[in-house]
Coordinates of C-alpha atoms and ligand atoms in Angstrom, one line a residue:
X628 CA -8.8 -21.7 -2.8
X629 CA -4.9 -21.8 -2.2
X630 CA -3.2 -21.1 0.5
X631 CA -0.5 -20.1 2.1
X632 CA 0.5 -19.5 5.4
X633 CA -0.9 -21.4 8.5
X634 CA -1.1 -19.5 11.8
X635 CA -4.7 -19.5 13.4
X636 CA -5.8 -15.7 13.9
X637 CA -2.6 -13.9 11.6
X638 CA -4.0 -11.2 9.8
X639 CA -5.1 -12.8 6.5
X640 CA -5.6 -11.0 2.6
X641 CA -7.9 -12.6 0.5
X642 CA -7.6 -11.5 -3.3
X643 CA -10.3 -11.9 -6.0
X644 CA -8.6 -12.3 -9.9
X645 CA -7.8 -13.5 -13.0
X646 CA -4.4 -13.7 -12.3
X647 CA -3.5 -16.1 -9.3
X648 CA -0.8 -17.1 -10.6
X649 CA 0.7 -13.2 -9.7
X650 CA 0.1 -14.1 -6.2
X651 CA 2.8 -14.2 -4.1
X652 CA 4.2 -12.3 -6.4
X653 CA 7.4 -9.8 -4.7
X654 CA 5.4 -11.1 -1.8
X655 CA 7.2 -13.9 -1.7
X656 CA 10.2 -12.3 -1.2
X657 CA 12.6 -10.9 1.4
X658 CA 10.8 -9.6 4.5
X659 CA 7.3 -9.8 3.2
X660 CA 7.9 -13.5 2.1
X661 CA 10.0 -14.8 5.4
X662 CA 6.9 -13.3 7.7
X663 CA 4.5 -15.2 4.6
X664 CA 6.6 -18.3 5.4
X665 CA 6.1 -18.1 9.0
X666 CA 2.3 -17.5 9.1
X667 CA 2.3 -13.9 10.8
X668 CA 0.1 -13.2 7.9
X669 CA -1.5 -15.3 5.2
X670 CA -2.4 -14.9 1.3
X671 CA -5.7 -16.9 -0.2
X672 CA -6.5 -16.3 -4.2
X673 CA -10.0 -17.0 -5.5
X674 CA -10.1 -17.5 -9.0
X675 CA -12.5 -15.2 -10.8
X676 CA -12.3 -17.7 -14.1
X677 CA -14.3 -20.7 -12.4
X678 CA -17.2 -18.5 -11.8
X679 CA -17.5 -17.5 -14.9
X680 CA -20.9 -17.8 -17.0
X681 CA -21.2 -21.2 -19.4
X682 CA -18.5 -23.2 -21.1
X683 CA -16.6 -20.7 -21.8
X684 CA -16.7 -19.3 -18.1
X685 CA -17.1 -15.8 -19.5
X686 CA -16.3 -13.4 -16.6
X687 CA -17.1 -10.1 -18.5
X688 CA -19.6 -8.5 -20.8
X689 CA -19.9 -5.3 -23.1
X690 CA -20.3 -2.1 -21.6
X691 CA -23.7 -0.5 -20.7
X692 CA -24.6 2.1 -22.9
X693 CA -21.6 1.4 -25.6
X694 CA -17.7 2.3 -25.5
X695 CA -14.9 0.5 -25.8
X696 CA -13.6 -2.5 -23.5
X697 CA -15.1 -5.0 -21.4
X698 CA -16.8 -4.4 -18.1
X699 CA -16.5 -7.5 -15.5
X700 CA -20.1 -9.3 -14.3
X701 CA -21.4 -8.4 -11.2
X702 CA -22.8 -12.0 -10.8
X703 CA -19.2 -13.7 -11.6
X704 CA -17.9 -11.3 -9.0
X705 CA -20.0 -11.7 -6.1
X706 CA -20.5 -15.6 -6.5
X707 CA -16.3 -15.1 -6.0
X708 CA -16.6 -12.8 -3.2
X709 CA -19.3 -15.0 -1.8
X710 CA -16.7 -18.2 -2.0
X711 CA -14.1 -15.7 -0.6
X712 CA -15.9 -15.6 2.5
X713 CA -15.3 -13.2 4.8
X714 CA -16.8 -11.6 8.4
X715 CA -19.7 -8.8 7.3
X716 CA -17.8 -6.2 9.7
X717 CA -16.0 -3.5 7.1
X718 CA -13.9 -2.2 10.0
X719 CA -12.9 -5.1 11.5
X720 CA -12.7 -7.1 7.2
X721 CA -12.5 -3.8 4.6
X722 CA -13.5 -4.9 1.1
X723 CA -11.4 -3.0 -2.0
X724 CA -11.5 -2.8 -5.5
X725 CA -8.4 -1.7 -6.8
X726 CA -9.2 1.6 -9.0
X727 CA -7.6 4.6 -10.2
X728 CA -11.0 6.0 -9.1
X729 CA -10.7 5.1 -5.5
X730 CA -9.4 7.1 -3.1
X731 CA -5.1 7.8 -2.9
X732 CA -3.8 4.8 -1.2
X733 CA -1.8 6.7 2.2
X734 CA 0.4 5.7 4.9
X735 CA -2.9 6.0 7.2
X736 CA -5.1 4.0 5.4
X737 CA -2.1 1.2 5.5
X738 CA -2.0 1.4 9.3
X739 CA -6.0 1.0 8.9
X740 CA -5.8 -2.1 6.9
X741 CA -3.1 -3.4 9.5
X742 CA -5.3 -3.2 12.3
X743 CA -8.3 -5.2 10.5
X744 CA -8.1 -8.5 10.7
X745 CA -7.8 -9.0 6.7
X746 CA -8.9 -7.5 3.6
X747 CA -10.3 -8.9 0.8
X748 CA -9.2 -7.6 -2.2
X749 CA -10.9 -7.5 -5.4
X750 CA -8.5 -7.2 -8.8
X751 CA -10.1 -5.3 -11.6
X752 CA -9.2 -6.0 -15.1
X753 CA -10.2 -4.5 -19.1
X754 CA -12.6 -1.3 -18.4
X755 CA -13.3 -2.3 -14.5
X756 CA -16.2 -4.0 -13.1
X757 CA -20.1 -3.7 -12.6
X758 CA -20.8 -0.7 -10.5
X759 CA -23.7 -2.5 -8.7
X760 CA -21.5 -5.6 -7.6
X761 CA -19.4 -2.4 -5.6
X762 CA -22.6 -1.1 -3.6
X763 CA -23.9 -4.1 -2.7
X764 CA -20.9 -5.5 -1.2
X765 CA -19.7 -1.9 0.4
X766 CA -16.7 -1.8 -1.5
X767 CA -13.9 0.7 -0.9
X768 CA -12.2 2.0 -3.6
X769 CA -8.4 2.7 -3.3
X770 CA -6.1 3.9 -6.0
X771 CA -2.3 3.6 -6.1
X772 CA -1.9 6.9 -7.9
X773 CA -2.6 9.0 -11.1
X774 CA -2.1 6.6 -13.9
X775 CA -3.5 3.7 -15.7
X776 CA -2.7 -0.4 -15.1
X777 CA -3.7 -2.9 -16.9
X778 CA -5.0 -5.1 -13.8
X779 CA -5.4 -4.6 -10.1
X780 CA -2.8 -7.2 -9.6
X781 CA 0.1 -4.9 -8.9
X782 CA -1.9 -2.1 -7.1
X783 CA -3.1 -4.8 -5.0
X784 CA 0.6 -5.9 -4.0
X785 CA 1.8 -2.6 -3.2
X786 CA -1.5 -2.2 -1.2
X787 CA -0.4 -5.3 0.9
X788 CA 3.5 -4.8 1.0
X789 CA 2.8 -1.3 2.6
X790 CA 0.1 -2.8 5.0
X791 CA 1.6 -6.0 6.2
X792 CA 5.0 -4.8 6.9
X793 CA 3.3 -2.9 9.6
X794 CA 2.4 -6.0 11.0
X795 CA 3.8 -6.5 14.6
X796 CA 7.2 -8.7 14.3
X797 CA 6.9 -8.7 10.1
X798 CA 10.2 -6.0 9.8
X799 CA 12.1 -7.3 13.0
X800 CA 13.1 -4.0 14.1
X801 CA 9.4 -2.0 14.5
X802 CA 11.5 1.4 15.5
X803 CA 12.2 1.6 11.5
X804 CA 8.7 2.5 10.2
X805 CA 8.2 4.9 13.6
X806 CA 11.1 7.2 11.8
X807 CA 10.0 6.4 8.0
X808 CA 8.7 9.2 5.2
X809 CA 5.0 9.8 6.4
X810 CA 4.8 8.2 9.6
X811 CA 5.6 11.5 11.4
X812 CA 4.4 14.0 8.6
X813 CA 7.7 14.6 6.6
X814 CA 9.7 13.1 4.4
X815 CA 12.8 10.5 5.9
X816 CA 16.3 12.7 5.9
X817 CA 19.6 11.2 3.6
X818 CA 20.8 7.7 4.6
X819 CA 24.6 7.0 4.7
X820 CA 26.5 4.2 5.1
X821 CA 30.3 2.8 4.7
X822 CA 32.3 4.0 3.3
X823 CA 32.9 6.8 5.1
X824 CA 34.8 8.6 1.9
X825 CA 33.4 7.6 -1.9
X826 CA 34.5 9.2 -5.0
X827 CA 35.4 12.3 -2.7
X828 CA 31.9 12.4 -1.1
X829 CA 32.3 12.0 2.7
X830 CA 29.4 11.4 4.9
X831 CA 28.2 14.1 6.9
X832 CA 30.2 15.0 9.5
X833 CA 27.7 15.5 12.5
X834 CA 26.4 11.9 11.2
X835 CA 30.3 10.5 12.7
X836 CA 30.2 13.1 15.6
X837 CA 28.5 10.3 18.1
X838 CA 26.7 13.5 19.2
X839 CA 22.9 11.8 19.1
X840 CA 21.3 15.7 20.1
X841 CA 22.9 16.8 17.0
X842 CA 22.6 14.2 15.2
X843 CA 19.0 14.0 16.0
X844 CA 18.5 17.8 15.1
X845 CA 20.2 17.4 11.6
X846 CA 18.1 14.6 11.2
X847 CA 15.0 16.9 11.4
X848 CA 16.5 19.7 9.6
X849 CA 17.1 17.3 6.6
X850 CA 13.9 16.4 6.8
X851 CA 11.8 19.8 6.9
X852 CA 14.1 20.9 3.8
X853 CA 13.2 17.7 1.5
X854 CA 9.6 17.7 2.6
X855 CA 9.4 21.8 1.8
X856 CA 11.6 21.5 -1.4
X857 CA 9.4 18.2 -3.1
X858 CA 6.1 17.8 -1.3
X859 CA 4.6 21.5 -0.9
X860 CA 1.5 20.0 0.0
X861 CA 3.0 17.7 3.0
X862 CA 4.8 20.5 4.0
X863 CA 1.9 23.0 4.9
X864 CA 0.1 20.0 6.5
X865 CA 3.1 19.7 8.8
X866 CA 3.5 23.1 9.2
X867 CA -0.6 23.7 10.2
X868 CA -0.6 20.6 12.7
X869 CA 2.8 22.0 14.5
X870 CA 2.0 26.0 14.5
X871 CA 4.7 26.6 12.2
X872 CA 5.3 29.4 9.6
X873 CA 5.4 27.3 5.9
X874 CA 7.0 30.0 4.7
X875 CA 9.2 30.6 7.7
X876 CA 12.7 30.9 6.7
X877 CA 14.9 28.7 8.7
X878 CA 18.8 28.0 8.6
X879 CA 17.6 24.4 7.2
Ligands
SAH2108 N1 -11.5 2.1 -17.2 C1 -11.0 2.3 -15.9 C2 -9.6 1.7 -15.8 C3 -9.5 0.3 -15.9 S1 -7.8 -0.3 -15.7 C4 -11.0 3.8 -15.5 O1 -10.8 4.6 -16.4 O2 -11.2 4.1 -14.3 C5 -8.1 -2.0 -15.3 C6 -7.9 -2.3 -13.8 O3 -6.6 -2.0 -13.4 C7 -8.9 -1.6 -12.9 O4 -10.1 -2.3 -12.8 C8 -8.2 -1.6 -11.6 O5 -8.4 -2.8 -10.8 C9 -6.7 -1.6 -12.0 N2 -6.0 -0.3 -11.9 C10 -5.7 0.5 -12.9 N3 -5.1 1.6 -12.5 C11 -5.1 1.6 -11.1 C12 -4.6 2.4 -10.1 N4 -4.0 3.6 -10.4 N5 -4.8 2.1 -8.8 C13 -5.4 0.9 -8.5 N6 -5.8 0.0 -9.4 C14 -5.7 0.3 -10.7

């Protein structure tokens, strides 16, 4: 098993896959990968390959009942989850398969999977894997979204990127992901920055008033107005959990 990252206790991922070698991955990098670095939270890889059945260490079989592809072994994969180890608690230590069958991957479940104390993480590859390896090992199934990869490899990095920077002292400055797209409903308002005048484009004005009520309240504005305009669906949520009109029309 390799490891990274040292500190006793720090909230820990575990991955199961082909692929190792994709581990750290972007991961490694920037915010994700200083926090990595400094053991607030630490990456293992089991190798699916050395499990594998005979010389060869064949990891996957034909499918049941015909089709195309390659289905992996539920034997190869639980003697890896087995050598991944992990507490029998699924609250406190979910187990996912990454799928496009699972359920949509959310802000919420991410601040779910912050508060366990690790995940183990299971990285699918050709047509999937044995549906009986799933049930016995009370597998969640999470999706990234509404299209079709190659490998859970990727899924699985955006699964952790989104979870660990929740991770108390990961970002530095925790107030960022209290004001971020989902984290109160709606999407995040425009960001500006210098200069203050680009190709005839000037920043907001309220934004340079130093008038933090009214910057505050065109913040919000913003935000209702993206979140109505692109995400109909976040919008009535919004609307329904603050007894607002959806179709209300406001001076946005
Ligand atoms: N035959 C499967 C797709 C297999 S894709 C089906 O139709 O459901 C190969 C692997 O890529 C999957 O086992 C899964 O681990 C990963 N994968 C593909 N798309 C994904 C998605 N949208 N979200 C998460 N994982 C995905």
């Amino acid at each position: 098993m390799a490891e990274v990252g040292q500190v006793a206790g720090a909230w820990r991922a575990k991955i199961v896959t082909l692929f190792p070698e994709a581990f750290p991955g972007v991961l490694g990098l920037s915010l994700t990968g200083k926090a990595l670095a400094e053991g607030l939270w630490a990456l293992d890889t089991i190798d699916l390959r050395p499990f594998g059945i005979g010389r060869h260490r064949n990891v996957d079989d034909t499918p049941a009942g015909g089709g195309a592809g390659m289905v992996l072994r539920a034997d190869v994969v639980a003697a890896a989850l087995q050598a991944a180890g992990m507490p029998e608690d699924r609250a406190k230590w979910p187990v996912i398969y990454m799928s496009p069958r699972g359920r949509p991957f959310t802000q919420a479940m991410a601040r779910r999977f912050a508060q366990a104390d690790g995940l183990t993480i299971l990285c699918g590859r050709f047509e999937g894997v044995d549906e009986r390896v799933l049930e016995e090992y009370g597998v969640e199934e999470v999706s990234i979204g509404d299209f079709i990869l190659t490998g859970g490899e990727q899924a699985a990095q955006v699964l952790i990127d989104a979870t660990v920077r929740l991770i108390p002292r990961v970002l530095g400055n925790q107030a960022s992901t209290e004001e971020e797209s989902f984290s109160n409903g709606l999407l995040e308002h425009p960001q500006y920055t210098r200069p203050a005048l680009w190709r005839g484009r000037a920043i907001p004005e309220v934004l340079q008033s130093g008038h933090h009520a009214k910057i505050e309240a065109w913040k919000r504005a913003q935000a209702e107005r993206l979140t109505k305009e692109r995400r109909p669906d976040l919008w009535r949520a919004w609307c329904a959990a603050h007894n607002r009109d959806p179709d209300e029309d406001r001076e946005l």
